Amino acid sequence: MNHFTALVTGANKGIGKEIARQFAAAGLTVYVGSRDADRGERAVEEIGGNARLLILDVTDDKSVARATQQIENLDILVNNAGIMVDGRPATETDIDSFRRTYETNLFGVLTVTNAFLPALRRSARPRIVNVSSGTGSLTWSSNPEHSFAISAGNAAAYRSSKSALNALTLFYAQTLAAEGFKVNALAPGLRATDLNGRAAADGEDPAEGAAGAVRLALLPDDGPTGQFFSWDGTTLPW
């Protein structure tokens, strides 16, 4: 395992930083994706091990292109970078909030994944983990007894971006299965991060959610692909 190389986007804080820390603790070389050099440097110092800074803005094509020049071989890609800019329902959310959310949460994943596919294809065990959200489950959101349905469509931009990310995860898994890729989505649970006020106030230890991502990143060759998992390993409904 200590010869594996991983890239985690949005890894200078929150769940992404914890994922990178767990990779480094397991002996992997891990690239800490960060838009901000200073914050990224501090995260790398705190993570320790064989952690390396990679300046990477998933919404900037030129930034992504520069990043690919620094990584020739890659075994694991964790698309963790994500934002929530508006917690209102679709009827009250401006279009710009949807665009900003999708630029990071969906189009950023497309951009980064496609850009790093050549490096991933050089791996004997390529793995992609997309950090999604249980709020993106349409099954749960349409269940009148589930809290996500009771919330009456709040956080529409964020939740729909994660539903779209789930669909993208499945499509990548289907397309890349013949090449040995394992591509899965993870719902890390509500964690103590700065994603939103509720997460900051009521979220639990990010390490638990991060462990779920690490588990999917290190799946054996007979492991699942094209599935949606909770942080504890249980399968979630799309």
Short mmCIF file of C-alpha atoms in Angstrom, two decimals, residues 47-223:
data_model
loop_
_atom_site.label_atom_id
_atom_site.label_comp_id
_atom_site.label_asym_id
_atom_site.label_seq_id
_atom_site.Cartn_x
_atom_site.Cartn_y
_atom_site.Cartn_z
CA ILE A 47 -0.73 16.00 7.96
CA GLY A 48 2.92 14.97 7.83
CA GLY A 49 4.12 11.72 6.32
CA ASN A 50 4.48 11.80 2.56
CA ALA A 51 1.95 14.57 2.00
CA ARG A 52 2.60 17.00 -0.84
CA LEU A 53 0.93 20.25 -1.77
CA LEU A 54 -0.84 20.49 -5.12
CA ILE A 55 -2.25 23.88 -6.04
CA LEU A 56 -5.57 22.99 -7.60
CA ASP A 57 -8.76 24.94 -8.25
CA VAL A 58 -11.28 22.46 -9.63
CA THR A 59 -13.25 25.29 -11.28
CA ASP A 60 -10.24 26.59 -13.23
CA ASP A 61 -9.27 24.61 -16.35
CA LYS A 62 -5.78 26.12 -16.41
CA SER A 63 -5.19 25.27 -12.77
CA VAL A 64 -6.27 21.68 -13.38
CA ALA A 65 -4.04 21.43 -16.45
CA ARG A 66 -1.03 22.68 -14.48
CA ALA A 67 -1.75 20.18 -11.73
CA THR A 68 -1.77 17.24 -14.14
CA GLN A 69 1.79 18.13 -15.16
CA GLN A 70 2.94 17.41 -11.62
CA ILE A 71 1.51 13.89 -11.28
CA GLU A 72 2.55 11.27 -13.80
CA ASN A 73 1.11 8.21 -12.04
CA LEU A 74 -1.97 8.13 -9.86
CA ASP A 75 -3.73 5.25 -8.12
CA ILE A 76 -6.49 7.05 -6.24
CA LEU A 77 -8.55 10.15 -6.94
CA VAL A 78 -10.88 11.44 -4.25
CA ASN A 79 -13.15 14.18 -5.56
CA ASN A 80 -13.87 15.84 -2.25
CA ALA A 81 -14.03 19.56 -3.08
CA GLY A 82 -17.56 20.80 -2.57
CA ILE A 83 -19.51 23.90 -1.60
CA MET A 84 -22.94 24.90 -0.36
CA VAL A 85 -23.77 28.52 -1.08
CA ASP A 86 -27.53 28.59 -0.61
CA GLY A 87 -29.84 26.61 1.66
CA ARG A 88 -33.13 27.74 0.13
CA PRO A 89 -35.60 25.79 -2.03
CA ALA A 90 -35.43 26.09 -5.83
CA THR A 91 -38.33 28.55 -5.87
CA GLU A 92 -36.27 31.05 -3.87
CA THR A 93 -32.73 30.34 -5.09
CA ASP A 94 -31.15 32.56 -7.72
CA ILE A 95 -29.64 30.96 -10.81
CA ASP A 96 -26.14 32.15 -9.96
CA SER A 97 -26.21 30.09 -6.77
CA PHE A 98 -27.04 27.01 -8.81
CA ARG A 99 -24.26 27.78 -11.29
CA ARG A 100 -21.65 28.34 -8.58
CA THR A 101 -22.65 25.15 -6.81
CA TYR A 102 -22.57 23.02 -9.94
CA GLU A 103 -19.25 24.51 -11.08
CA THR A 104 -17.56 22.98 -8.04
CA ASN A 105 -19.73 20.01 -7.10
CA LEU A 106 -20.32 18.59 -10.58
CA PHE A 107 -18.36 20.27 -13.37
CA GLY A 108 -15.25 20.36 -11.18
CA VAL A 109 -15.48 16.60 -10.74
CA LEU A 110 -15.83 16.14 -14.50
CA THR A 111 -12.87 18.40 -15.20
CA VAL A 112 -10.53 16.85 -12.65
CA THR A 113 -11.51 13.25 -13.34
CA ASN A 114 -11.08 13.51 -17.10
CA ALA A 115 -7.82 15.43 -16.73
CA PHE A 116 -6.29 12.79 -14.46
CA LEU A 117 -7.58 9.72 -16.34
CA PRO A 118 -4.27 9.26 -18.19
CA ALA A 119 -2.41 9.11 -14.86
CA LEU A 120 -5.03 6.79 -13.35
CA ARG A 121 -4.84 4.47 -16.36
CA ARG A 122 -1.18 3.87 -15.55
CA SER A 123 -2.24 2.29 -12.25
CA ALA A 124 -2.83 -1.42 -11.83
CA ARG A 125 -5.65 -0.63 -9.35
CA PRO A 126 -7.27 2.72 -10.22
CA ARG A 127 -9.86 3.97 -7.76
CA ILE A 128 -12.14 7.02 -7.84
CA VAL A 129 -14.21 8.13 -4.85
CA ASN A 130 -16.73 10.94 -5.23
CA VAL A 131 -17.72 12.55 -1.96
CA SER A 132 -21.47 12.99 -2.26
CA SER A 133 -24.19 13.43 0.36
CA GLY A 134 -27.14 11.49 1.68
CA THR A 135 -29.20 14.56 0.86
CA GLY A 136 -28.60 13.74 -2.80
CA SER A 137 -30.58 10.51 -2.54
CA LEU A 138 -33.78 10.99 -4.53
CA THR A 139 -35.22 7.87 -2.89
CA TRP A 140 -34.84 9.36 0.56
CA SER A 141 -35.96 12.80 -0.57
CA SER A 142 -39.17 11.36 -2.01
CA ASN A 143 -39.98 9.30 1.09
CA PRO A 144 -42.57 11.32 3.04
CA GLU A 145 -41.36 9.79 6.31
CA HIS A 146 -37.72 10.74 5.78
CA SER A 147 -36.33 13.99 7.16
CA PHE A 148 -35.00 14.98 3.74
CA ALA A 149 -38.55 15.00 2.37
CA ILE A 150 -39.88 16.83 5.40
CA SER A 151 -37.36 19.61 4.69
CA ALA A 152 -39.53 20.45 1.67
CA GLY A 153 -36.82 20.82 -0.93
CA ASN A 154 -34.48 23.10 0.99
CA ALA A 155 -30.85 23.41 -0.17
CA ALA A 156 -32.02 22.62 -3.69
CA ALA A 157 -28.80 23.69 -5.44
CA TYR A 158 -26.53 21.64 -3.19
CA ARG A 159 -28.76 18.57 -3.02
CA SER A 160 -29.44 18.44 -6.75
CA SER A 161 -25.73 18.83 -7.48
CA LYS A 162 -25.08 15.75 -5.36
CA SER A 163 -27.88 13.83 -7.09
CA ALA A 164 -26.21 14.69 -10.39
CA LEU A 165 -22.84 13.64 -8.96
CA ASN A 166 -24.32 10.27 -8.02
CA ALA A 167 -25.49 9.79 -11.59
CA LEU A 168 -22.06 10.76 -12.89
CA THR A 169 -20.46 8.25 -10.53
CA LEU A 170 -22.57 5.45 -11.97
CA PHE A 171 -21.79 6.44 -15.55
CA TYR A 172 -18.04 6.60 -14.91
CA ALA A 173 -18.19 3.22 -13.20
CA GLN A 174 -19.95 1.66 -16.16
CA THR A 175 -17.62 3.24 -18.72
CA LEU A 176 -14.39 2.36 -16.90
CA ALA A 177 -15.28 -1.06 -15.50
CA ALA A 178 -13.50 -2.97 -18.26
CA GLU A 179 -10.27 -1.14 -17.38
CA GLY A 180 -10.34 -2.28 -13.75
CA PHE A 181 -11.52 0.99 -12.23
CA LYS A 182 -13.60 1.06 -9.07
CA VAL A 183 -15.74 4.20 -8.98
CA ASN A 184 -18.08 4.81 -6.05
CA ALA A 185 -19.90 7.62 -4.26
CA LEU A 186 -19.71 8.25 -0.53
CA ALA A 187 -22.12 9.95 1.86
CA PRO A 188 -19.82 10.95 4.73
CA GLY A 189 -22.60 11.99 7.08
CA LEU A 190 -23.02 15.33 8.82
CA ARG A 191 -19.55 16.31 9.97
CA ALA A 192 -18.08 19.18 11.91
CA THR A 193 -16.93 21.27 8.95
CA ASP A 194 -17.61 24.76 7.63
CA LEU A 195 -19.93 23.50 4.86
CA ASN A 196 -22.85 25.23 6.58
CA GLY A 197 -24.01 26.38 9.99
CA ARG A 198 -25.66 23.10 10.93
CA ALA A 199 -22.54 21.10 10.08
CA ALA A 200 -20.39 23.43 12.14
CA ALA A 201 -22.76 23.28 15.12
CA ASP A 202 -24.01 19.69 15.07
CA GLY A 203 -21.60 17.74 12.87
CA GLU A 204 -19.68 14.75 14.19
CA ASP A 205 -16.03 13.77 13.87
CA PRO A 206 -14.80 14.19 10.27
CA ALA A 207 -12.48 11.22 10.79
CA GLU A 208 -15.42 8.81 10.64
CA GLY A 209 -16.58 10.13 7.29
CA ALA A 210 -13.03 10.18 5.98
CA ALA A 211 -12.53 6.54 6.92
CA GLY A 212 -15.37 5.61 4.57
CA ALA A 213 -13.61 7.33 1.69
CA VAL A 214 -10.32 5.63 2.48
CA ARG A 215 -12.03 2.25 2.58
CA LEU A 216 -13.50 2.79 -0.90
CA ALA A 217 -10.16 4.07 -2.17
CA LEU A 218 -8.43 0.86 -1.12
CA LEU A 219 -11.01 -1.62 -2.41
CA PRO A 220 -9.66 -4.99 -3.58
CA ASP A 221 -10.04 -6.09 -7.18
CA ASP A 222 -13.28 -7.93 -6.37
CA GLY A 223 -14.76 -4.90 -4.63
#
